[in-house]
Amino acid sequence: MGPFSRTQGHAPAGAVLLAGEHGRLARRPLSVSAWLSRAAEHAARIEAGPATAAAEAMAYVDPPTPDEQAWVDDFMNRVTQPTHTAEQSRGAA
């Protein structure tokens, strides 16, 4: 019988087991629901990471002055606006 047969007591018959982190199947078999739960928690931590890091960094930095914020806003508006090539400009004229 296989390593997950009922006679060996690792899992009930018909259960699907997935490897834990880094292939530690022999030490930590996980049910599908436990594996999905861990995967969802891991994804949430990854997604929250940049926002958490930014919030932590901002705790050590003074807020921007109105002039600094205006410069950033102007810069972001300029770099996010679509550019017009010479050919597009000629076509519009």
PDB file of N, CA and C in Angstrom:
ATOM      1  N   MET A   1       0.829  -1.184   0.000  1.00  0.00           N
ATOM      2  CA  MET A   1       0.000   0.000   0.000  1.00  0.00           C
ATOM      3  C   MET A   1       0.871   1.244   0.000  1.00  0.00           C
ATOM      4  N   GLY A   2       0.299   2.376  -0.477  1.00  0.00           N
ATOM      5  CA  GLY A   2       1.043   3.629  -0.571  1.00  0.00           C
ATOM      6  C   GLY A   2       1.233   4.279   0.784  1.00  0.00           C
ATOM      7  N   PRO A   3       1.988   5.352   0.824  1.00  0.00           N
ATOM      8  CA  PRO A   3       2.281   6.010   2.097  1.00  0.00           C
ATOM      9  C   PRO A   3       1.057   6.634   2.755  1.00  0.00           C
ATOM     10  N   PHE A   4      -0.044   6.804   2.018  1.00  0.00           N
ATOM     11  CA  PHE A   4      -1.222   7.436   2.594  1.00  0.00           C
ATOM     12  C   PHE A   4      -2.407   6.474   2.659  1.00  0.00           C
ATOM     13  N   SER A   5      -2.117   5.226   2.735  1.00  0.00           N
ATOM     14  CA  SER A   5      -3.215   4.257   2.806  1.00  0.00           C
ATOM     15  C   SER A   5      -3.836   4.285   4.200  1.00  0.00           C
ATOM     16  N   ARG A   6      -5.060   3.828   4.285  1.00  0.00           N
ATOM     17  CA  ARG A   6      -5.776   3.841   5.549  1.00  0.00           C
ATOM     18  C   ARG A   6      -5.086   2.957   6.584  1.00  0.00           C
ATOM     19  N   THR A   7      -4.483   1.880   6.135  1.00  0.00           N
ATOM     20  CA  THR A   7      -3.878   0.955   7.086  1.00  0.00           C
ATOM     21  C   THR A   7      -2.680   1.570   7.797  1.00  0.00           C
ATOM     22  N   GLN A   8      -2.022   2.549   7.197  1.00  0.00           N
ATOM     23  CA  GLN A   8      -0.877   3.165   7.855  1.00  0.00           C
ATOM     24  C   GLN A   8      -1.278   4.340   8.739  1.00  0.00           C
ATOM     25  N   GLY A   9      -2.545   4.749   8.677  1.00  0.00           N
ATOM     26  CA  GLY A   9      -3.026   5.779   9.584  1.00  0.00           C
ATOM     27  C   GLY A   9      -2.633   7.198   9.248  1.00  0.00           C
ATOM     28  N   HIS A  10      -2.084   7.452   8.070  1.00  0.00           N
ATOM     29  CA  HIS A  10      -1.686   8.821   7.732  1.00  0.00           C
ATOM     30  C   HIS A  10      -2.868   9.677   7.315  1.00  0.00           C
ATOM     31  N   ALA A  11      -3.843   9.102   6.642  1.00  0.00           N
ATOM     32  CA  ALA A  11      -4.993   9.881   6.173  1.00  0.00           C
ATOM     33  C   ALA A  11      -6.144   8.937   5.911  1.00  0.00           C
ATOM     34  N   PRO A  12      -7.362   9.435   6.042  1.00  0.00           N
ATOM     35  CA  PRO A  12      -8.506   8.576   5.731  1.00  0.00           C
ATOM     36  C   PRO A  12      -8.534   8.239   4.244  1.00  0.00           C
ATOM     37  N   ALA A  13      -9.174   7.119   3.917  1.00  0.00           N
ATOM     38  CA  ALA A  13      -9.252   6.702   2.523  1.00  0.00           C
ATOM     39  C   ALA A  13      -9.900   7.803   1.707  1.00  0.00           C
ATOM     40  N   GLY A  14      -9.362   8.102   0.530  1.00  0.00           N
ATOM     41  CA  GLY A  14      -9.915   9.108  -0.365  1.00  0.00           C
ATOM     42  C   GLY A  14      -9.427  10.519  -0.087  1.00  0.00           C
ATOM     43  N   ALA A  15      -8.705  10.762   0.987  1.00  0.00           N
ATOM     44  CA  ALA A  15      -8.216  12.106   1.277  1.00  0.00           C
ATOM     45  C   ALA A  15      -7.067  12.450   0.343  1.00  0.00           C
ATOM     46  N   VAL A  16      -7.029  13.692  -0.071  1.00  0.00           N
ATOM     47  CA  VAL A  16      -5.947  14.165  -0.925  1.00  0.00           C
ATOM     48  C   VAL A  16      -5.019  14.983  -0.053  1.00  0.00           C
ATOM     49  N   LEU A  17      -3.755  14.642  -0.072  1.00  0.00           N
ATOM     50  CA  LEU A  17      -2.779  15.369   0.728  1.00  0.00           C
ATOM     51  C   LEU A  17      -1.799  16.068  -0.186  1.00  0.00           C
ATOM     52  N   LEU A  18      -1.409  17.253   0.202  1.00  0.00           N
ATOM     53  CA  LEU A  18      -0.442  18.025  -0.559  1.00  0.00           C
ATOM     54  C   LEU A  18       0.780  18.275   0.302  1.00  0.00           C
ATOM     55  N   ALA A  19       1.890  18.489  -0.357  1.00  0.00           N
ATOM     56  CA  ALA A  19       3.131  18.740   0.365  1.00  0.00           C
ATOM     57  C   ALA A  19       3.055  20.068   1.092  1.00  0.00           C
ATOM     58  N   GLY A  20       3.665  20.112   2.263  1.00  0.00           N
ATOM     59  CA  GLY A  20       3.776  21.357   2.993  1.00  0.00           C
ATOM     60  C   GLY A  20       4.843  22.218   2.333  1.00  0.00           C
ATOM     61  N   GLU A  21       5.249  23.258   3.030  1.00  0.00           N
ATOM     62  CA  GLU A  21       6.248  24.163   2.488  1.00  0.00           C
ATOM     63  C   GLU A  21       7.532  23.415   2.152  1.00  0.00           C
ATOM     64  N   HIS A  22       8.108  23.731   1.016  1.00  0.00           N
ATOM     65  CA  HIS A  22       9.406  23.214   0.574  1.00  0.00           C
ATOM     66  C   HIS A  22       9.455  21.689   0.509  1.00  0.00           C
ATOM     67  N   GLY A  23       8.360  21.063   0.167  1.00  0.00           N
ATOM     68  CA  GLY A  23       8.373  19.627  -0.074  1.00  0.00           C
ATOM     69  C   GLY A  23       8.548  18.767   1.159  1.00  0.00           C
ATOM     70  N   ARG A  24       8.105  19.222   2.286  1.00  0.00           N
ATOM     71  CA  ARG A  24       8.258  18.432   3.508  1.00  0.00           C
ATOM     72  C   ARG A  24       7.083  17.478   3.690  1.00  0.00           C
ATOM     73  N   LEU A  25       6.747  16.734   2.658  1.00  0.00           N
ATOM     74  CA  LEU A  25       5.600  15.833   2.691  1.00  0.00           C
ATOM     75  C   LEU A  25       5.754  14.767   3.757  1.00  0.00           C
ATOM     76  N   ALA A  26       6.936  14.234   3.911  1.00  0.00           N
ATOM     77  CA  ALA A  26       7.135  13.151   4.870  1.00  0.00           C
ATOM     78  C   ALA A  26       6.893  13.627   6.306  1.00  0.00           C
ATOM     79  N   ARG A  27       7.194  14.900   6.588  1.00  0.00           N
ATOM     80  CA  ARG A  27       7.047  15.401   7.949  1.00  0.00           C
ATOM     81  C   ARG A  27       5.724  16.112   8.198  1.00  0.00           C
ATOM     82  N   ARG A  28       5.179  16.793   7.197  1.00  0.00           N
ATOM     83  CA  ARG A  28       4.008  17.629   7.434  1.00  0.00           C
ATOM     84  C   ARG A  28       2.988  17.524   6.305  1.00  0.00           C
ATOM     85  N   PRO A  29       2.286  16.433   6.178  1.00  0.00           N
ATOM     86  CA  PRO A  29       1.252  16.373   5.139  1.00  0.00           C
ATOM     87  C   PRO A  29       0.103  17.314   5.503  1.00  0.00           C
ATOM     88  N   LEU A  30      -0.462  17.959   4.483  1.00  0.00           N
ATOM     89  CA  LEU A  30      -1.554  18.900   4.701  1.00  0.00           C
ATOM     90  C   LEU A  30      -2.778  18.480   3.901  1.00  0.00           C
ATOM     91  N   SER A  31      -3.936  18.723   4.457  1.00  0.00           N
ATOM     92  CA  SER A  31      -5.161  18.499   3.689  1.00  0.00           C
ATOM     93  C   SER A  31      -5.264  19.609   2.653  1.00  0.00           C
ATOM     94  N   VAL A  32      -6.115  19.427   1.676  1.00  0.00           N
ATOM     95  CA  VAL A  32      -6.297  20.444   0.643  1.00  0.00           C
ATOM     96  C   VAL A  32      -6.781  21.743   1.271  1.00  0.00           C
ATOM     97  N   SER A  33      -7.739  21.654   2.183  1.00  0.00           N
ATOM     98  CA  SER A  33      -8.261  22.879   2.789  1.00  0.00           C
ATOM     99  C   SER A  33      -7.193  23.592   3.621  1.00  0.00           C
ATOM    100  N   ALA A  34      -6.369  22.855   4.339  1.00  0.00           N
ATOM    101  CA  ALA A  34      -5.294  23.478   5.119  1.00  0.00           C
ATOM    102  C   ALA A  34      -4.269  24.117   4.188  1.00  0.00           C
ATOM    103  N   TRP A  35      -3.955  23.435   3.098  1.00  0.00           N
ATOM    104  CA  TRP A  35      -2.997  23.974   2.138  1.00  0.00           C
ATOM    105  C   TRP A  35      -3.548  25.249   1.506  1.00  0.00           C
ATOM    106  N   LEU A  36      -4.826  25.240   1.114  1.00  0.00           N
ATOM    107  CA  LEU A  36      -5.438  26.428   0.526  1.00  0.00           C
ATOM    108  C   LEU A  36      -5.485  27.577   1.530  1.00  0.00           C
ATOM    109  N   SER A  37      -5.771  27.269   2.788  1.00  0.00           N
ATOM    110  CA  SER A  37      -5.805  28.292   3.817  1.00  0.00           C
ATOM    111  C   SER A  37      -4.436  28.932   3.984  1.00  0.00           C
ATOM    112  N   ARG A  38      -3.391  28.103   4.045  1.00  0.00           N
ATOM    113  CA  ARG A  38      -2.026  28.638   4.152  1.00  0.00           C
ATOM    114  C   ARG A  38      -1.652  29.461   2.932  1.00  0.00           C
ATOM    115  N   ALA A  39      -2.038  28.988   1.751  1.00  0.00           N
ATOM    116  CA  ALA A  39      -1.724  29.718   0.518  1.00  0.00           C
ATOM    117  C   ALA A  39      -2.411  31.081   0.522  1.00  0.00           C
ATOM    118  N   ALA A  40      -3.663  31.139   0.983  1.00  0.00           N
ATOM    119  CA  ALA A  40      -4.388  32.411   1.038  1.00  0.00           C
ATOM    120  C   ALA A  40      -3.741  33.362   2.046  1.00  0.00           C
ATOM    121  N   GLU A  41      -3.343  32.841   3.205  1.00  0.00           N
ATOM    122  CA  GLU A  41      -2.667  33.676   4.204  1.00  0.00           C
ATOM    123  C   GLU A  41      -1.342  34.198   3.669  1.00  0.00           C
ATOM    124  N   HIS A  42      -0.595  33.336   2.990  1.00  0.00           N
ATOM    125  CA  HIS A  42       0.691  33.730   2.415  1.00  0.00           C
ATOM    126  C   HIS A  42       0.487  34.821   1.360  1.00  0.00           C
ATOM    127  N   ALA A  43      -0.505  34.648   0.492  1.00  0.00           N
ATOM    128  CA  ALA A  43      -0.789  35.648  -0.537  1.00  0.00           C
ATOM    129  C   ALA A  43      -1.195  36.976   0.088  1.00  0.00           C
ATOM    130  N   ALA A  44      -1.978  36.928   1.157  1.00  0.00           N
ATOM    131  CA  ALA A  44      -2.398  38.167   1.831  1.00  0.00           C
ATOM    132  C   ALA A  44      -1.203  38.892   2.432  1.00  0.00           C
ATOM    133  N   ARG A  45      -0.264  38.129   3.019  1.00  0.00           N
ATOM    134  CA  ARG A  45       0.936  38.759   3.583  1.00  0.00           C
ATOM    135  C   ARG A  45       1.781  39.395   2.487  1.00  0.00           C
ATOM    136  N   ILE A  46       1.904  38.709   1.361  1.00  0.00           N
ATOM    137  CA  ILE A  46       2.682  39.255   0.245  1.00  0.00           C
ATOM    138  C   ILE A  46       2.023  40.527  -0.280  1.00  0.00           C
ATOM    139  N   GLU A  47       0.704  40.491  -0.439  1.00  0.00           N
ATOM    140  CA  GLU A  47      -0.016  41.654  -0.957  1.00  0.00           C
ATOM    141  C   GLU A  47       0.070  42.836   0.004  1.00  0.00           C
ATOM    142  N   ALA A  48       0.009  42.574   1.290  1.00  0.00           N
ATOM    143  CA  ALA A  48       0.060  43.648   2.284  1.00  0.00           C
ATOM    144  C   ALA A  48       1.477  44.155   2.510  1.00  0.00           C
ATOM    145  N   GLY A  49       2.467  43.399   2.085  1.00  0.00           N
ATOM    146  CA  GLY A  49       3.861  43.750   2.348  1.00  0.00           C
ATOM    147  C   GLY A  49       4.257  45.148   1.937  1.00  0.00           C
ATOM    148  N   PRO A  50       4.067  45.542   0.655  1.00  0.00           N
ATOM    149  CA  PRO A  50       4.484  46.890   0.249  1.00  0.00           C
ATOM    150  C   PRO A  50       3.750  47.997   1.012  1.00  0.00           C
ATOM    151  N   ALA A  51       2.468  47.830   1.252  1.00  0.00           N
ATOM    152  CA  ALA A  51       1.719  48.851   1.983  1.00  0.00           C
ATOM    153  C   ALA A  51       2.209  48.940   3.427  1.00  0.00           C
ATOM    154  N   THR A  52       2.467  47.793   4.020  1.00  0.00           N
ATOM    155  CA  THR A  52       2.974  47.767   5.396  1.00  0.00           C
ATOM    156  C   THR A  52       4.351  48.416   5.468  1.00  0.00           C
ATOM    157  N   ALA A  53       5.216  48.074   4.521  1.00  0.00           N
ATOM    158  CA  ALA A  53       6.560  48.660   4.496  1.00  0.00           C
ATOM    159  C   ALA A  53       6.492  50.168   4.284  1.00  0.00           C
ATOM    160  N   ALA A  54       5.610  50.617   3.395  1.00  0.00           N
ATOM    161  CA  ALA A  54       5.471  52.059   3.146  1.00  0.00           C
ATOM    162  C   ALA A  54       4.974  52.770   4.400  1.00  0.00           C
ATOM    163  N   ALA A  55       4.005  52.180   5.082  1.00  0.00           N
ATOM    164  CA  ALA A  55       3.478  52.794   6.305  1.00  0.00           C
ATOM    165  C   ALA A  55       4.560  52.877   7.378  1.00  0.00           C
ATOM    166  N   GLU A  56       5.359  51.821   7.498  1.00  0.00           N
ATOM    167  CA  GLU A  56       6.441  51.832   8.480  1.00  0.00           C
ATOM    168  C   GLU A  56       7.484  52.886   8.124  1.00  0.00           C
ATOM    169  N   ALA A  57       7.820  53.000   6.836  1.00  0.00           N
ATOM    170  CA  ALA A  57       8.805  53.993   6.407  1.00  0.00           C
ATOM    171  C   ALA A  57       8.274  55.405   6.639  1.00  0.00           C
ATOM    172  N   MET A  58       7.004  55.624   6.353  1.00  0.00           N
ATOM    173  CA  MET A  58       6.431  56.959   6.514  1.00  0.00           C
ATOM    174  C   MET A  58       6.379  57.391   7.978  1.00  0.00           C
ATOM    175  N   ALA A  59       6.421  56.438   8.890  1.00  0.00           N
ATOM    176  CA  ALA A  59       6.438  56.782  10.312  1.00  0.00           C
ATOM    177  C   ALA A  59       7.744  57.484  10.689  1.00  0.00           C
ATOM    178  N   TYR A  60       8.791  57.278   9.885  1.00  0.00           N
ATOM    179  CA  TYR A  60      10.090  57.876  10.173  1.00  0.00           C
ATOM    180  C   TYR A  60      10.372  59.112   9.321  1.00  0.00           C
ATOM    181  N   VAL A  61       9.474  59.461   8.421  1.00  0.00           N
ATOM    182  CA  VAL A  61       9.695  60.569   7.504  1.00  0.00           C
ATOM    183  C   VAL A  61       8.625  61.626   7.754  1.00  0.00           C
ATOM    184  N   ASP A  62       9.047  62.883   7.761  1.00  0.00           N
ATOM    185  CA  ASP A  62       8.070  63.955   7.900  1.00  0.00           C
ATOM    186  C   ASP A  62       7.185  64.012   6.662  1.00  0.00           C
ATOM    187  N   PRO A  63       5.938  64.424   6.807  1.00  0.00           N
ATOM    188  CA  PRO A  63       5.084  64.545   5.629  1.00  0.00           C
ATOM    189  C   PRO A  63       5.648  65.610   4.681  1.00  0.00           C
ATOM    190  N   PRO A  64       5.344  65.490   3.394  1.00  0.00           N
ATOM    191  CA  PRO A  64       5.892  66.473   2.447  1.00  0.00           C
ATOM    192  C   PRO A  64       5.292  67.859   2.685  1.00  0.00           C
ATOM    193  N   THR A  65       6.094  68.857   2.373  1.00  0.00           N
ATOM    194  CA  THR A  65       5.592  70.235   2.439  1.00  0.00           C
ATOM    195  C   THR A  65       4.644  70.443   1.266  1.00  0.00           C
ATOM    196  N   PRO A  66       3.840  71.483   1.286  1.00  0.00           N
ATOM    197  CA  PRO A  66       2.966  71.738   0.139  1.00  0.00           C
ATOM    198  C   PRO A  66       3.739  71.884  -1.178  1.00  0.00           C
ATOM    199  N   ASP A  67       4.908  72.516  -1.140  1.00  0.00           N
ATOM    200  CA  ASP A  67       5.726  72.658  -2.360  1.00  0.00           C
ATOM    201  C   ASP A  67       6.228  71.309  -2.852  1.00  0.00           C
ATOM    202  N   GLU A  68       6.683  70.467  -1.927  1.00  0.00           N
ATOM    203  CA  GLU A  68       7.146  69.129  -2.315  1.00  0.00           C
ATOM    204  C   GLU A  68       6.006  68.303  -2.901  1.00  0.00           C
ATOM    205  N   GLN A  69       4.845  68.374  -2.277  1.00  0.00           N
ATOM    206  CA  GLN A  69       3.701  67.614  -2.784  1.00  0.00           C
ATOM    207  C   GLN A  69       3.271  68.114  -4.155  1.00  0.00           C
ATOM    208  N   ALA A  70       3.303  69.424  -4.357  1.00  0.00           N
ATOM    209  CA  ALA A  70       2.953  69.985  -5.668  1.00  0.00           C
ATOM    210  C   ALA A  70       3.935  69.495  -6.731  1.00  0.00           C
ATOM    211  N   TRP A  71       5.232  69.446  -6.379  1.00  0.00           N
ATOM    212  CA  TRP A  71       6.238  68.966  -7.339  1.00  0.00           C
ATOM    213  C   TRP A  71       5.973  67.506  -7.705  1.00  0.00           C
ATOM    214  N   VAL A  72       5.689  66.676  -6.709  1.00  0.00           N
ATOM    215  CA  VAL A  72       5.408  65.257  -6.956  1.00  0.00           C
ATOM    216  C   VAL A  72       4.150  65.109  -7.810  1.00  0.00           C
ATOM    217  N   ASP A  73       3.113  65.857  -7.485  1.00  0.00           N
ATOM    218  CA  ASP A  73       1.872  65.774  -8.269  1.00  0.00           C
ATOM    219  C   ASP A  73       2.113  66.169  -9.714  1.00  0.00           C
ATOM    220  N   ASP A  74       2.854  67.268  -9.931  1.00  0.00           N
ATOM    221  CA  ASP A  74       3.158  67.716 -11.293  1.00  0.00           C
ATOM    222  C   ASP A  74       3.982  66.666 -12.040  1.00  0.00           C
ATOM    223  N   PHE A  75       4.987  66.129 -11.375  1.00  0.00           N
ATOM    224  CA  PHE A  75       5.836  65.111 -11.997  1.00  0.00           C
ATOM    225  C   PHE A  75       5.009  63.880 -12.383  1.00  0.00           C
ATOM    226  N   MET A  76       4.176  63.395 -11.463  1.00  0.00           N
ATOM    227  CA  MET A  76       3.367  62.208 -11.753  1.00  0.00           C
ATOM    228  C   MET A  76       2.379  62.474 -12.885  1.00  0.00           C
ATOM    229  N   ASN A  77       1.820  63.672 -12.938  1.00  0.00           N
ATOM    230  CA  ASN A  77       0.923  63.998 -14.056  1.00  0.00           C
ATOM    231  C   ASN A  77       1.663  63.983 -15.383  1.00  0.00           C
ATOM    232  N   ARG A  78       2.887  64.521 -15.396  1.00  0.00           N
ATOM    233  CA  ARG A  78       3.661  64.555 -16.649  1.00  0.00           C
ATOM    234  C   ARG A  78       4.079  63.160 -17.096  1.00  0.00           C
ATOM    235  N   VAL A  79       4.492  62.308 -16.184  1.00  0.00           N
ATOM    236  CA  VAL A  79       4.990  60.986 -16.593  1.00  0.00           C
ATOM    237  C   VAL A  79       3.869  59.996 -16.874  1.00  0.00           C
ATOM    238  N   THR A  80       2.670  60.295 -16.438  1.00  0.00           N
ATOM    239  CA  THR A  80       1.576  59.363 -16.703  1.00  0.00           C
ATOM    240  C   THR A  80       0.694  59.805 -17.862  1.00  0.00           C
ATOM    241  N   GLN A  81       0.933  60.988 -18.408  1.00  0.00           N
ATOM    242  CA  GLN A  81       0.164  61.448 -19.567  1.00  0.00           C
ATOM    243  C   GLN A  81       0.668  60.739 -20.815  1.00  0.00           C
ATOM    244  N   PRO A  82      -0.232  60.387 -21.736  1.00  0.00           N
ATOM    245  CA  PRO A  82       0.224  59.783 -22.990  1.00  0.00           C
ATOM    246  C   PRO A  82       1.055  60.793 -23.780  1.00  0.00           C
ATOM    247  N   THR A  83       2.080  60.289 -24.426  1.00  0.00           N
ATOM    248  CA  THR A  83       2.928  61.169 -25.234  1.00  0.00           C
ATOM    249  C   THR A  83       2.455  61.126 -26.673  1.00  0.00           C
ATOM    250  N   HIS A  84       2.722  62.188 -27.401  1.00  0.00           N
ATOM    251  CA  HIS A  84       2.356  62.264 -28.815  1.00  0.00           C
ATOM    252  C   HIS A  84       3.630  62.254 -29.635  1.00  0.00           C
ATOM    253  N   THR A  85       3.709  61.325 -30.540  1.00  0.00           N
ATOM    254  CA  THR A  85       4.869  61.286 -31.424  1.00  0.00           C
ATOM    255  C   THR A  85       4.688  62.327 -32.510  1.00  0.00           C
ATOM    256  N   ALA A  86       5.741  62.631 -33.241  1.00  0.00           N
ATOM    257  CA  ALA A  86       5.677  63.611 -34.320  1.00  0.00           C
ATOM    258  C   ALA A  86       4.654  63.175 -35.360  1.00  0.00           C
ATOM    259  N   GLU A  87       4.584  61.881 -35.643  1.00  0.00           N
ATOM    260  CA  GLU A  87       3.633  61.374 -36.632  1.00  0.00           C
ATOM    261  C   GLU A  87       2.199  61.569 -36.165  1.00  0.00           C
ATOM    262  N   GLN A  88       1.934  61.347 -34.886  1.00  0.00           N
ATOM    263  CA  GLN A  88       0.594  61.549 -34.364  1.00  0.00           C
ATOM    264  C   GLN A  88       0.236  63.034 -34.422  1.00  0.00           C
ATOM    265  N   SER A  89       1.212  63.901 -34.127  1.00  0.00           N
ATOM    266  CA  SER A  89       0.960  65.329 -34.161  1.00  0.00           C
ATOM    267  C   SER A  89       0.648  65.786 -35.574  1.00  0.00           C
ATOM    268  N   ARG A  90       1.409  65.285 -36.582  1.00  0.00           N
ATOM    269  CA  ARG A  90       1.161  65.677 -37.972  1.00  0.00           C
ATOM    270  C   ARG A  90      -0.210  65.223 -38.422  1.00  0.00           C
ATOM    271  N   GLY A  91      -0.628  64.029 -37.984  1.00  0.00           N
ATOM    272  CA  GLY A  91      -1.927  63.511 -38.385  1.00  0.00           C
ATOM    273  C   GLY A  91      -3.068  64.335 -37.821  1.00  0.00           C
ATOM    274  N   ALA A  92      -2.855  64.913 -36.674  1.00  0.00           N
ATOM    275  CA  ALA A  92      -3.907  65.708 -36.042  1.00  0.00           C
ATOM    276  C   ALA A  92      -4.005  67.098 -36.647  1.00  0.00           C
ATOM    277  N   ALA A  93      -2.913  67.556 -37.266  1.00  0.00           N
ATOM    278  CA  ALA A  93      -2.895  68.908 -37.805  1.00  0.00           C
ATOM    279  C   ALA A  93      -3.636  69.052 -39.095  1.00  0.00           C
TER     280      ALA A  93
END
